[in-house]
Amino acid sequence: MSLAGGRRSEEEIRPPATLVIFGASGDLTRRLLAPAIAHLNRDGAISKDFAIIGIGRSPFTDEEFRAHLDDGAREFTPPTQGRPGDLPAKVVYLAGDFAEAELFQRLKSTLEGIESRRGGARNRIFYFATPPDADETIVEQLGREELATVENGWIRAVVEKPFGHDLASGRQLNKVLLSVFPEKQIYRIDHYLGKETVQNIFVLRFANGIFEPLWNHRYIDHVQISVAESVGVGHRAGFYESAGILRDMFQNHLLQLLTLTAMEPPAAYEADAIRAEKVKVLESIRPYTEGDIDDWAVRGQYGPGVVDGRRVPGYREEPKVDPASNTPTYAAVKIAIDNWRWAGVPFYLRSGKRLGKRVTEVAIEFKGVPHRFFSKASGEMQPNVLRLHIQPDEGVSLKFGVKIPGSVLQIQPVYMDFPYARLGAPIAGGYERLLLDVTHGDQTLFIRGDEAEHAWEVLTPILDAWAKRPAPEFPNYAAGTFGPEAADRFLEKDGRRWRTL
Ligand code: BG6
């Protein structure tokens, strides 16, 4: 996280660079990259000489591509972010097929043209907003055309999730990337790490003296990490049918939330020190064996229901979904971290589409008091819970018991709340922060190659077991609820309950 002090030159703060987006005509570019670039440009956070080259299959002209980005920036800028700015002056589009060498020759001459007109450093960001199978072809083409090495400048490759489809393809993708780019130039993106409240997990733990002494098995009973979404699969069934919730949300977002919550303090506030600690957490996760998956994981798929007062179809009725699909749209997973800090403290992770509402939170539930001398009549003694509200109502809250004023002893749980809104600073989208970090060469909020592979390793036994066994119970939760009943029983057998979201 780039908080380093010292004076930096204008070129370091706002390096003139060319952002080459592969998959530029796709949804991600319009929905997420366009608003982020427009904001960075509006706020003067990127160089006046920042240029964009979009590459995709759609036959756009430069002007049409600019209009496509402009529309995206306008449509997907939340009202809290103010008006999106203009795009950088230089926006170029190249249409073509990634398999054709000729496309990359055109890219080379376009890049060199922009760079020589600009003068100075030849900084290039290659952004892979493409599915993993296309990534390999592109990397190979960049290598072949010698586009990935440059004198007088830097090269950075940003790779979108999903990072492969499973452990084998994730490893293969790393191998191909590393054959052309050194690890120092690879930025595997997970937009959750760009969220302010996700970065705040690190700050809350390591910039405050009071939490860390309690942050271990002696005081914590268990941790719940929930990423609930009210949206369904939308128009992404083509991708989702072969991905499912574990690949789409757990391999990246949920395991990232887990590593930040569970990691040891790093030796320094620096990318490799932090990422090394996150990797250690993943390495300490107790491996599942295929035979015991049902004790550790529950899957679900939504049926028809009502979300936000509107009737919605079940997953199997969504366009382009197999009417007998086994794809899970919900999962709850129990994770044991076998290390000194977390021995005996289960981490329960859950995520699903078409749940009752959109909420992401990390809840730390503390152990009860060692001796209860208050009588039952004194009221409910509930455990202390520290909740990190990641979205949408960003904040932190702590639950504790207080005495209700009066002549009899009555205890009641209350909440001490910090809403981020109180700071009055709008919370920017994750992509802005992450793109800016790429221009500054800061890899802290990006996933290292071994980290991506370890995340796949954790989930592989569950993915394999579920792939082998169809789910006769699907659909097993109605849209608008909070997941299948089996997920409730899953926690009840440990004597615990999911927190109400
Ligand atoms: C994406 C997933 O990575 O994250 C989507 O592919 C999901 O399926 C999205 O909806 C959730 O992101 P956010 O920021 O809305 O929580």
PDB file of C-alpha atoms and ligand atoms in Angstrom, residues 31 160-161 190-192 195 227-229 231-232 236 239-240 248-249 252-253 353 358 360 391 431, ligand 1:
ATOM      1  CA  ARG A  31     -18.579  -1.236 -16.303  1.00  0.00           C
ATOM      2  CA  GLU A 160      -8.161 -10.236 -14.190  1.00  0.00           C
ATOM      3  CA  LYS A 161      -9.847 -13.023 -12.282  1.00  0.00           C
ATOM      4  CA  ASP A 190      -8.880  -8.926  -7.060  1.00  0.00           C
ATOM      5  CA  HIS A 191     -11.077  -5.847  -6.811  1.00  0.00           C
ATOM      6  CA  TYR A 192     -11.969  -6.664  -3.193  1.00  0.00           C
ATOM      7  CA  LYS A 195     -12.106  -1.683  -1.381  1.00  0.00           C
ATOM      8  CA  VAL A 227     -20.490 -12.136   1.068  1.00  0.00           C
ATOM      9  CA  ALA A 228     -24.205 -12.082   0.284  1.00  0.00           C
ATOM     10  CA  GLU A 229     -25.450 -10.826  -3.066  1.00  0.00           C
ATOM     11  CA  VAL A 231     -28.251 -10.173  -7.764  1.00  0.00           C
ATOM     12  CA  GLY A 232     -28.621 -13.379  -9.734  1.00  0.00           C
ATOM     13  CA  ARG A 236     -23.170 -14.113 -17.294  1.00  0.00           C
ATOM     14  CA  PHE A 239     -19.196 -18.039 -17.659  1.00  0.00           C
ATOM     15  CA  TYR A 240     -21.041 -18.934 -14.473  1.00  0.00           C
ATOM     16  CA  ASP A 248     -16.216 -16.964  -8.840  1.00  0.00           C
ATOM     17  CA  MET A 249     -16.094 -15.765  -5.216  1.00  0.00           C
ATOM     18  CA  ASN A 252     -10.380 -14.878  -4.696  1.00  0.00           C
ATOM     19  CA  HIS A 253     -12.596 -12.540  -2.649  1.00  0.00           C
ATOM     20  CA  LYS A 353     -26.292 -15.158  -5.319  1.00  0.00           C
ATOM     21  CA  ARG A 358     -26.383  -7.424  -0.467  1.00  0.00           C
ATOM     22  CA  THR A 360     -20.391  -8.263   2.977  1.00  0.00           C
ATOM     23  CA  GLN A 391     -20.347  -3.088   2.173  1.00  0.00           C
ATOM     24  CA  TYR A 431     -10.599  -0.217  -9.463  1.00  0.00           C
TER      25      TYR A 431
HETATM   26  C1  BG6 B   1     -17.079 -10.489  -9.100  1.00  0.00           C
HETATM   27  C2  BG6 B   1     -17.881 -11.720  -9.392  1.00  0.00           C
HETATM   28  O1  BG6 B   1     -15.719 -10.801  -8.985  1.00  0.00           O
HETATM   29  O2  BG6 B   1     -17.528  -9.912  -7.884  1.00  0.00           O
HETATM   30  C3  BG6 B   1     -19.361 -11.403  -9.459  1.00  0.00           C
HETATM   31  O3  BG6 B   1     -17.453 -12.269 -10.637  1.00  0.00           O
HETATM   32  C4  BG6 B   1     -19.792 -10.682  -8.208  1.00  0.00           C
HETATM   33  O4  BG6 B   1     -20.120 -12.584  -9.634  1.00  0.00           O
HETATM   34  C5  BG6 B   1     -18.878  -9.507  -7.911  1.00  0.00           C
HETATM   35  O5  BG6 B   1     -21.125 -10.236  -8.389  1.00  0.00           O
HETATM   36  C6  BG6 B   1     -19.188  -8.889  -6.558  1.00  0.00           C
HETATM   37  O6  BG6 B   1     -18.463  -7.706  -6.416  1.00  0.00           O
HETATM   38  P1  BG6 B   1     -18.980  -6.549  -5.455  1.00  0.00           P
HETATM   39  O7  BG6 B   1     -17.890  -5.543  -5.489  1.00  0.00           O
HETATM   40  O8  BG6 B   1     -20.280  -6.076  -6.035  1.00  0.00           O
HETATM   41  O9  BG6 B   1     -19.167  -7.176  -4.120  1.00  0.00           O
END
